[in-house]
Coordinates of C-alpha atoms in Angstrom, one line a residue:
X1 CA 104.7 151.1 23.6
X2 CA 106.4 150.4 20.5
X3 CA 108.8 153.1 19.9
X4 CA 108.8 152.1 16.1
X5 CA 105.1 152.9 15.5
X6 CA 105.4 156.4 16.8
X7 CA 107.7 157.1 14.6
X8 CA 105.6 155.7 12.1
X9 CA 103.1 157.9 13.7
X10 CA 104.9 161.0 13.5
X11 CA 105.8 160.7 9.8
X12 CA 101.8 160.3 9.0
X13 CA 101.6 163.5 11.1
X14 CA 104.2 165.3 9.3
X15 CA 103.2 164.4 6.0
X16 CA 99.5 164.2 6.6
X17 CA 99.4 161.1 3.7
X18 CA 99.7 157.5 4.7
X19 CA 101.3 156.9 0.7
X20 CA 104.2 159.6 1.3
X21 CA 104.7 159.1 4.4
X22 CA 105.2 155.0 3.6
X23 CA 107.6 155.8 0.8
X24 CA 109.9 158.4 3.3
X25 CA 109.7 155.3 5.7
X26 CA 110.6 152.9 2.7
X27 CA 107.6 150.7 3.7
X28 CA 104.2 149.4 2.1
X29 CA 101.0 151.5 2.7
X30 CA 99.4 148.6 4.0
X31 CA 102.0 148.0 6.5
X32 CA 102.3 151.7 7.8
X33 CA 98.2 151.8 7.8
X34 CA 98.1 148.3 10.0
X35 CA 101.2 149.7 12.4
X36 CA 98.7 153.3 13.1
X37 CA 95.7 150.9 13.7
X38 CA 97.9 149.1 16.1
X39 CA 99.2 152.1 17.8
X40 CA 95.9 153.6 18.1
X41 CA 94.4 150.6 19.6
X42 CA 97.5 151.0 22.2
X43 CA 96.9 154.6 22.7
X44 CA 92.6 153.8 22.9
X45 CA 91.7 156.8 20.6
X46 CA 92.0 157.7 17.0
X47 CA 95.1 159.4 16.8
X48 CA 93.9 160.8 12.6
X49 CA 90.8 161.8 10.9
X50 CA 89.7 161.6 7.6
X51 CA 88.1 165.2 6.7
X52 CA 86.9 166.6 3.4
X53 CA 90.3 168.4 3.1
X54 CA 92.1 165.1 3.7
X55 CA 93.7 163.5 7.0
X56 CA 94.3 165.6 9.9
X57 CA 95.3 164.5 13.7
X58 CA 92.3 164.1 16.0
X59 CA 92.2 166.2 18.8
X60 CA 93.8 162.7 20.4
X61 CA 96.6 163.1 18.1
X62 CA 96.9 166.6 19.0
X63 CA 97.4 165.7 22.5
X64 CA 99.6 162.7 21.8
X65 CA 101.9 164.2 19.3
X66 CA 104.1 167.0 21.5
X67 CA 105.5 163.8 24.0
X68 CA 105.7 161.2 21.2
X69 CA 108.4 163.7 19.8
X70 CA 110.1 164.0 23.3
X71 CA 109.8 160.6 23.8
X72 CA 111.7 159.5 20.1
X73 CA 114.2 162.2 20.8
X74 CA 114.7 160.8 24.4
X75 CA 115.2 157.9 22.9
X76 CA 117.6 158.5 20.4
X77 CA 119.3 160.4 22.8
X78 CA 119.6 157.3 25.1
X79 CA 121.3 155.3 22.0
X80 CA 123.5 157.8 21.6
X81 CA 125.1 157.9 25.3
X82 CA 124.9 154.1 25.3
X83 CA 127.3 153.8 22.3
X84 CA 129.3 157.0 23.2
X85 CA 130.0 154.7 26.4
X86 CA 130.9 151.7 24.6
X87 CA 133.3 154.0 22.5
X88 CA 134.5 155.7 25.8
X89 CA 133.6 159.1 25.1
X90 CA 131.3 160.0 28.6
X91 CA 133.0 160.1 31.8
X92 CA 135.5 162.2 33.6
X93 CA 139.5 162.4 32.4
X94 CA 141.8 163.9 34.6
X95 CA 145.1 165.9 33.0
X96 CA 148.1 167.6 34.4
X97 CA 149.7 170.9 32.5
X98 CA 152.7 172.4 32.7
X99 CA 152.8 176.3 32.3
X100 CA 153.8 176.1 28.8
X101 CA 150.2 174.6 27.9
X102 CA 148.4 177.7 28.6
X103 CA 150.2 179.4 25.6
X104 CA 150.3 176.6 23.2
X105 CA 147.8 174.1 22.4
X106 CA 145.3 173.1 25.4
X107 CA 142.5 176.0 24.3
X108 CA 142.5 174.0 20.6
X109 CA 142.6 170.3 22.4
X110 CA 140.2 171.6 25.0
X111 CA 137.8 173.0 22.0
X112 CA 137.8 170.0 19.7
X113 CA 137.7 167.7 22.9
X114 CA 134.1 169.7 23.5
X115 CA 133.3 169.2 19.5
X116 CA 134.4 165.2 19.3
X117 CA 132.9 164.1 22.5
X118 CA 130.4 166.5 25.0
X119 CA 129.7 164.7 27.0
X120 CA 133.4 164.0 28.5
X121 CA 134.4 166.0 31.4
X122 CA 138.3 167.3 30.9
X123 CA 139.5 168.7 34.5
X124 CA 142.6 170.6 34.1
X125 CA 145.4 171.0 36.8
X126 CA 148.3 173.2 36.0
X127 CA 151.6 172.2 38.1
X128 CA 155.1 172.8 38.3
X129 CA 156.8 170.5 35.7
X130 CA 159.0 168.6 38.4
X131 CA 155.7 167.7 40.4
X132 CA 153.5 165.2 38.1
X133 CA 155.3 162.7 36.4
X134 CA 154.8 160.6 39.8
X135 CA 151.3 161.4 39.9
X136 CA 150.4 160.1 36.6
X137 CA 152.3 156.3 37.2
X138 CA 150.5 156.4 40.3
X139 CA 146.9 156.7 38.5
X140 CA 145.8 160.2 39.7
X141 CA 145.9 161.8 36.3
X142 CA 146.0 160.1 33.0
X143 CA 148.0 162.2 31.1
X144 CA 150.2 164.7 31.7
X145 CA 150.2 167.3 29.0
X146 CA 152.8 170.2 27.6
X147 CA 155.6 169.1 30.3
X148 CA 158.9 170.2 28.7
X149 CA 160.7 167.5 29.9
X150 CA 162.2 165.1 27.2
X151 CA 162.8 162.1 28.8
X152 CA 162.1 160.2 31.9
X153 CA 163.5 157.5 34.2
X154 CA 160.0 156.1 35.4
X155 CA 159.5 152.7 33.2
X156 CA 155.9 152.5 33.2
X157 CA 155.1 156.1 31.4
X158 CA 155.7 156.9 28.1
X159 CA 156.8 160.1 26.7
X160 CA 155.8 161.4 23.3
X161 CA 157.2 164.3 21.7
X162 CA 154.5 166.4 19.9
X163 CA 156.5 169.0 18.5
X164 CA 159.5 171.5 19.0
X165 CA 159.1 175.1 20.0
X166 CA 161.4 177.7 18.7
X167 CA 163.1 179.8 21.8
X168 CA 162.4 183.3 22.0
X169 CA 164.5 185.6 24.1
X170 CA 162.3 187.3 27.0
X171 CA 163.6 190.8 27.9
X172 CA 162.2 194.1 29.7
X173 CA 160.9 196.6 27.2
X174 CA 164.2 199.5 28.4
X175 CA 166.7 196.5 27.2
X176 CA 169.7 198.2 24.8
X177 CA 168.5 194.9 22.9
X178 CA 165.0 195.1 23.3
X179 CA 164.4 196.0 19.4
X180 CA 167.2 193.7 17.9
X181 CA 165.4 191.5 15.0
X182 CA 167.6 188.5 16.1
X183 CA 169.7 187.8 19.0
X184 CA 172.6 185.7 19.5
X185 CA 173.6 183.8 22.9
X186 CA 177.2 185.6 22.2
X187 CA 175.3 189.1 22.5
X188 CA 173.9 187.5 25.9
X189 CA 177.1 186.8 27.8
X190 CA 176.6 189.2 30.6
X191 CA 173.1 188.7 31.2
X192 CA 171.3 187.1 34.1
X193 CA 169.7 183.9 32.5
X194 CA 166.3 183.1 34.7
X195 CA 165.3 179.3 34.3
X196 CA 161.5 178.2 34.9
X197 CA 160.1 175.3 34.3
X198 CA 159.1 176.7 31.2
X199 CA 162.3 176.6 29.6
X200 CA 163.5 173.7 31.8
X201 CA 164.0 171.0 29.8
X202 CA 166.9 173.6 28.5
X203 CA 168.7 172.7 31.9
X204 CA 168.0 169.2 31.6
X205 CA 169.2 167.9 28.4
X206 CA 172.1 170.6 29.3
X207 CA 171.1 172.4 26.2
X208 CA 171.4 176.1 27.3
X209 CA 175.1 175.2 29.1
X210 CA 176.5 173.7 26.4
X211 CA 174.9 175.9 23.8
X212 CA 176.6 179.0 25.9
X213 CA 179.6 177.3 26.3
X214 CA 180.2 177.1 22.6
X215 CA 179.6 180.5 22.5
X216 CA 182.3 181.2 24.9
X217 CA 180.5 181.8 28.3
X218 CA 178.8 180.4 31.2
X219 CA 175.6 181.6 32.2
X220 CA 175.1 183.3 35.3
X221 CA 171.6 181.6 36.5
X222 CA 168.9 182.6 38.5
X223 CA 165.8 179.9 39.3
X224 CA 162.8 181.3 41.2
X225 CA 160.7 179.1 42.9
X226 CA 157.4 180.1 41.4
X227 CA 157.6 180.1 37.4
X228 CA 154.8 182.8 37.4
X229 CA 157.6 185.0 38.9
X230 CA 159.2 185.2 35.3
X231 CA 157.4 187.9 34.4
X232 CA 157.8 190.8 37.0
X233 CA 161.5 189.5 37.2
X234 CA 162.6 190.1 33.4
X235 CA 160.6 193.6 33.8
X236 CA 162.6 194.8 36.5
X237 CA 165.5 193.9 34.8
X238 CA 166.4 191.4 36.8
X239 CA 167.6 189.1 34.1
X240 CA 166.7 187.7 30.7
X241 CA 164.9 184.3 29.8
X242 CA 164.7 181.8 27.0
X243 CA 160.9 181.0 26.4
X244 CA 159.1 179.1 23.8
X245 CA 157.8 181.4 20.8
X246 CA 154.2 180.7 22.1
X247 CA 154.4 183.1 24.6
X248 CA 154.7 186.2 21.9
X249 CA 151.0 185.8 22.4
X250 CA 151.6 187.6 25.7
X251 CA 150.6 191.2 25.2
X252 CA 152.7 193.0 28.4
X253 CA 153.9 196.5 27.4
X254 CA 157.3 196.1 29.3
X255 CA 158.6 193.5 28.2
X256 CA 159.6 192.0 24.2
X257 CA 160.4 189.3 22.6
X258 CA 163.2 188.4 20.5
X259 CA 163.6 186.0 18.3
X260 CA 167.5 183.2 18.9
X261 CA 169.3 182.9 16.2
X262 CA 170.9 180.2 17.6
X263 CA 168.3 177.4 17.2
X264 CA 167.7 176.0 20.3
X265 CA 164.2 174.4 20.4
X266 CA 161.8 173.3 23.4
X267 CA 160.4 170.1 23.5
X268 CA 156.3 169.9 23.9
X269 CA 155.5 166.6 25.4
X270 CA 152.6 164.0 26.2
X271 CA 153.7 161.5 29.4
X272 CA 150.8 158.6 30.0
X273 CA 150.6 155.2 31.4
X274 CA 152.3 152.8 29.1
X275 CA 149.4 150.6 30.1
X276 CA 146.6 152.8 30.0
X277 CA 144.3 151.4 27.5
X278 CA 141.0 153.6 28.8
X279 CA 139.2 155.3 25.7
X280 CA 138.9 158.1 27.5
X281 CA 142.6 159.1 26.8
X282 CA 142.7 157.6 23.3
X283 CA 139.8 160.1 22.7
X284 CA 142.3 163.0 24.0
X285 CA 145.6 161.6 22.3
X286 CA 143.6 161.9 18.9
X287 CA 142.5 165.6 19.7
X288 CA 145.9 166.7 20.8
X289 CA 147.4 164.4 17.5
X290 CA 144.8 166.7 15.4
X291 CA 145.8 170.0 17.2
X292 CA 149.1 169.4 16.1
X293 CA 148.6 169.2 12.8
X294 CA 146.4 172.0 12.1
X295 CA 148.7 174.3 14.4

């Protein structure tokens, strides 16, 4: 069946007037009139009826009209997936997060990932920020997103910075600090610093040390193996941490945050596969690139 005469069909049916109809269509009269003949000589029935009150479907048009919609939708529908292929937007992509992307920007990426492109599958692992960088050079995830490191020694990834978070200082709610406005690292010097991998890229560039050592002090460090361990620890007063302003959005009643005066910043990362050309992950790259800005 010729999908274009039932849509021809389908605009005489809406408009009930082969001359309106035509001009919606932007073709002759004569053209649209020879198409229904053609169609209804397809279907073997009269598909409209001329009555004293003008055309109306015949009870064959009746009974052919409810699929012919499906089937024009269906097959719209089919056009659509095809060229969402060819433009790489179906399929399956595979990320790695850090902790740090839960409080930042994966629920906006994640939304306008859903808007841009439906029917793309984004499965999301979250991982220690040591673990991954390994995994995605070796193909098992494209892109590795949040991570806080700033640089790598791998050749075939790259690293892109996406944007700096301000530090925050993390301390338990009964703090003799707790309600300072700003806090400096000098005001820190006796504290118990704990390191997680959300603040690790701190160690790494040796940003925290040297930024304490200008302030006079070494920090006394304490690195638990599980990062969701944070928490409980600064509550108990077990020490204090440095964590990106994002996690303000954390509503725990014992514990505040504090804003550092002294301006040390976190580094929010994309790593990927030099290499990688698939669409799948130029599709995310332009969601996160959008996230960013509207942020």
């Amino acid at each position: 069946m010729d999908l274009r005469q039932v849509r021809y069909f389908l605009a005489v049916a809406q408009h009930l007037h082969f001359c309106r109809a035509a001009r919606r269509l932007k073709i002759s009269q004569p053209t649209l009139s020879q198409q229904i003949r053609a169609l209804e000589r397809r279907v073997g029935a009269e598909l409209f009826i001329r009555d004293p009150k003008g055309l109306v479907l015949s009870p064959a048009g009746n009974a052919f009209i409810h699929k012919a919609r499906l089937a024009v939708r269906q097959a719209e529908a089919a056009i659509q997936d095809a060229l969402d292929a060819k433009n790489g937007v179906t399929g399956h992509l595979k990320i790695v997060c850090s902790p740090l992307a839960e409080y930042t920007l994966l629920k906006d990426v994640l939304r306008l990932m859903r808007q841009s492109c439906p029917a793309l599958t984004v499965e999301v692992h979250f991982a220690s920020s040591a673990a991954h960088p390994n995994s995605i050079a070796d193909d098992a995830f494209s892109a590795y997103f949040m991570t806080c490191h700033s640089s790598l020694s791998e050749p075939a990834l790259l690293c892109e910075t996406l944007y700096y978070e301000g530090c925050v200082v993390m301390l338990p709610d009964t703090h003799p600090l707790a309600r300072t406005r700003t806090l400096s690292l000098r005001q820190l010097a006796q504290e118990t610093w704990i390191v997680t991998d959300l603040s690790e890229s701190l160690m790494k560039d040796e940003l925290l040390l040297s930024a304490c050592q200008e302030a006079g002090f070494e920090p006394k460090l304490l690195r638990p193996t599980q990062w969701h361990s944070l928490f409980p620890l600064v509550a108990s007063g077990a020490g204090i941490s440095l964590v990106p302003e994002a996690l303000q959005s954390i509503r725990r009643p014992e514990l505040r945050f504090v804003p550092l005066a002294d301006g040390l910043q976190i580094p929010v990362n994309i790593i990927c596969r030099k290499d990688d050309a698939s669409p799948h992950l130029l599709q995310f790259r332009q969601q996160v690139a959008l996230a960013v800005a509207v942020r």
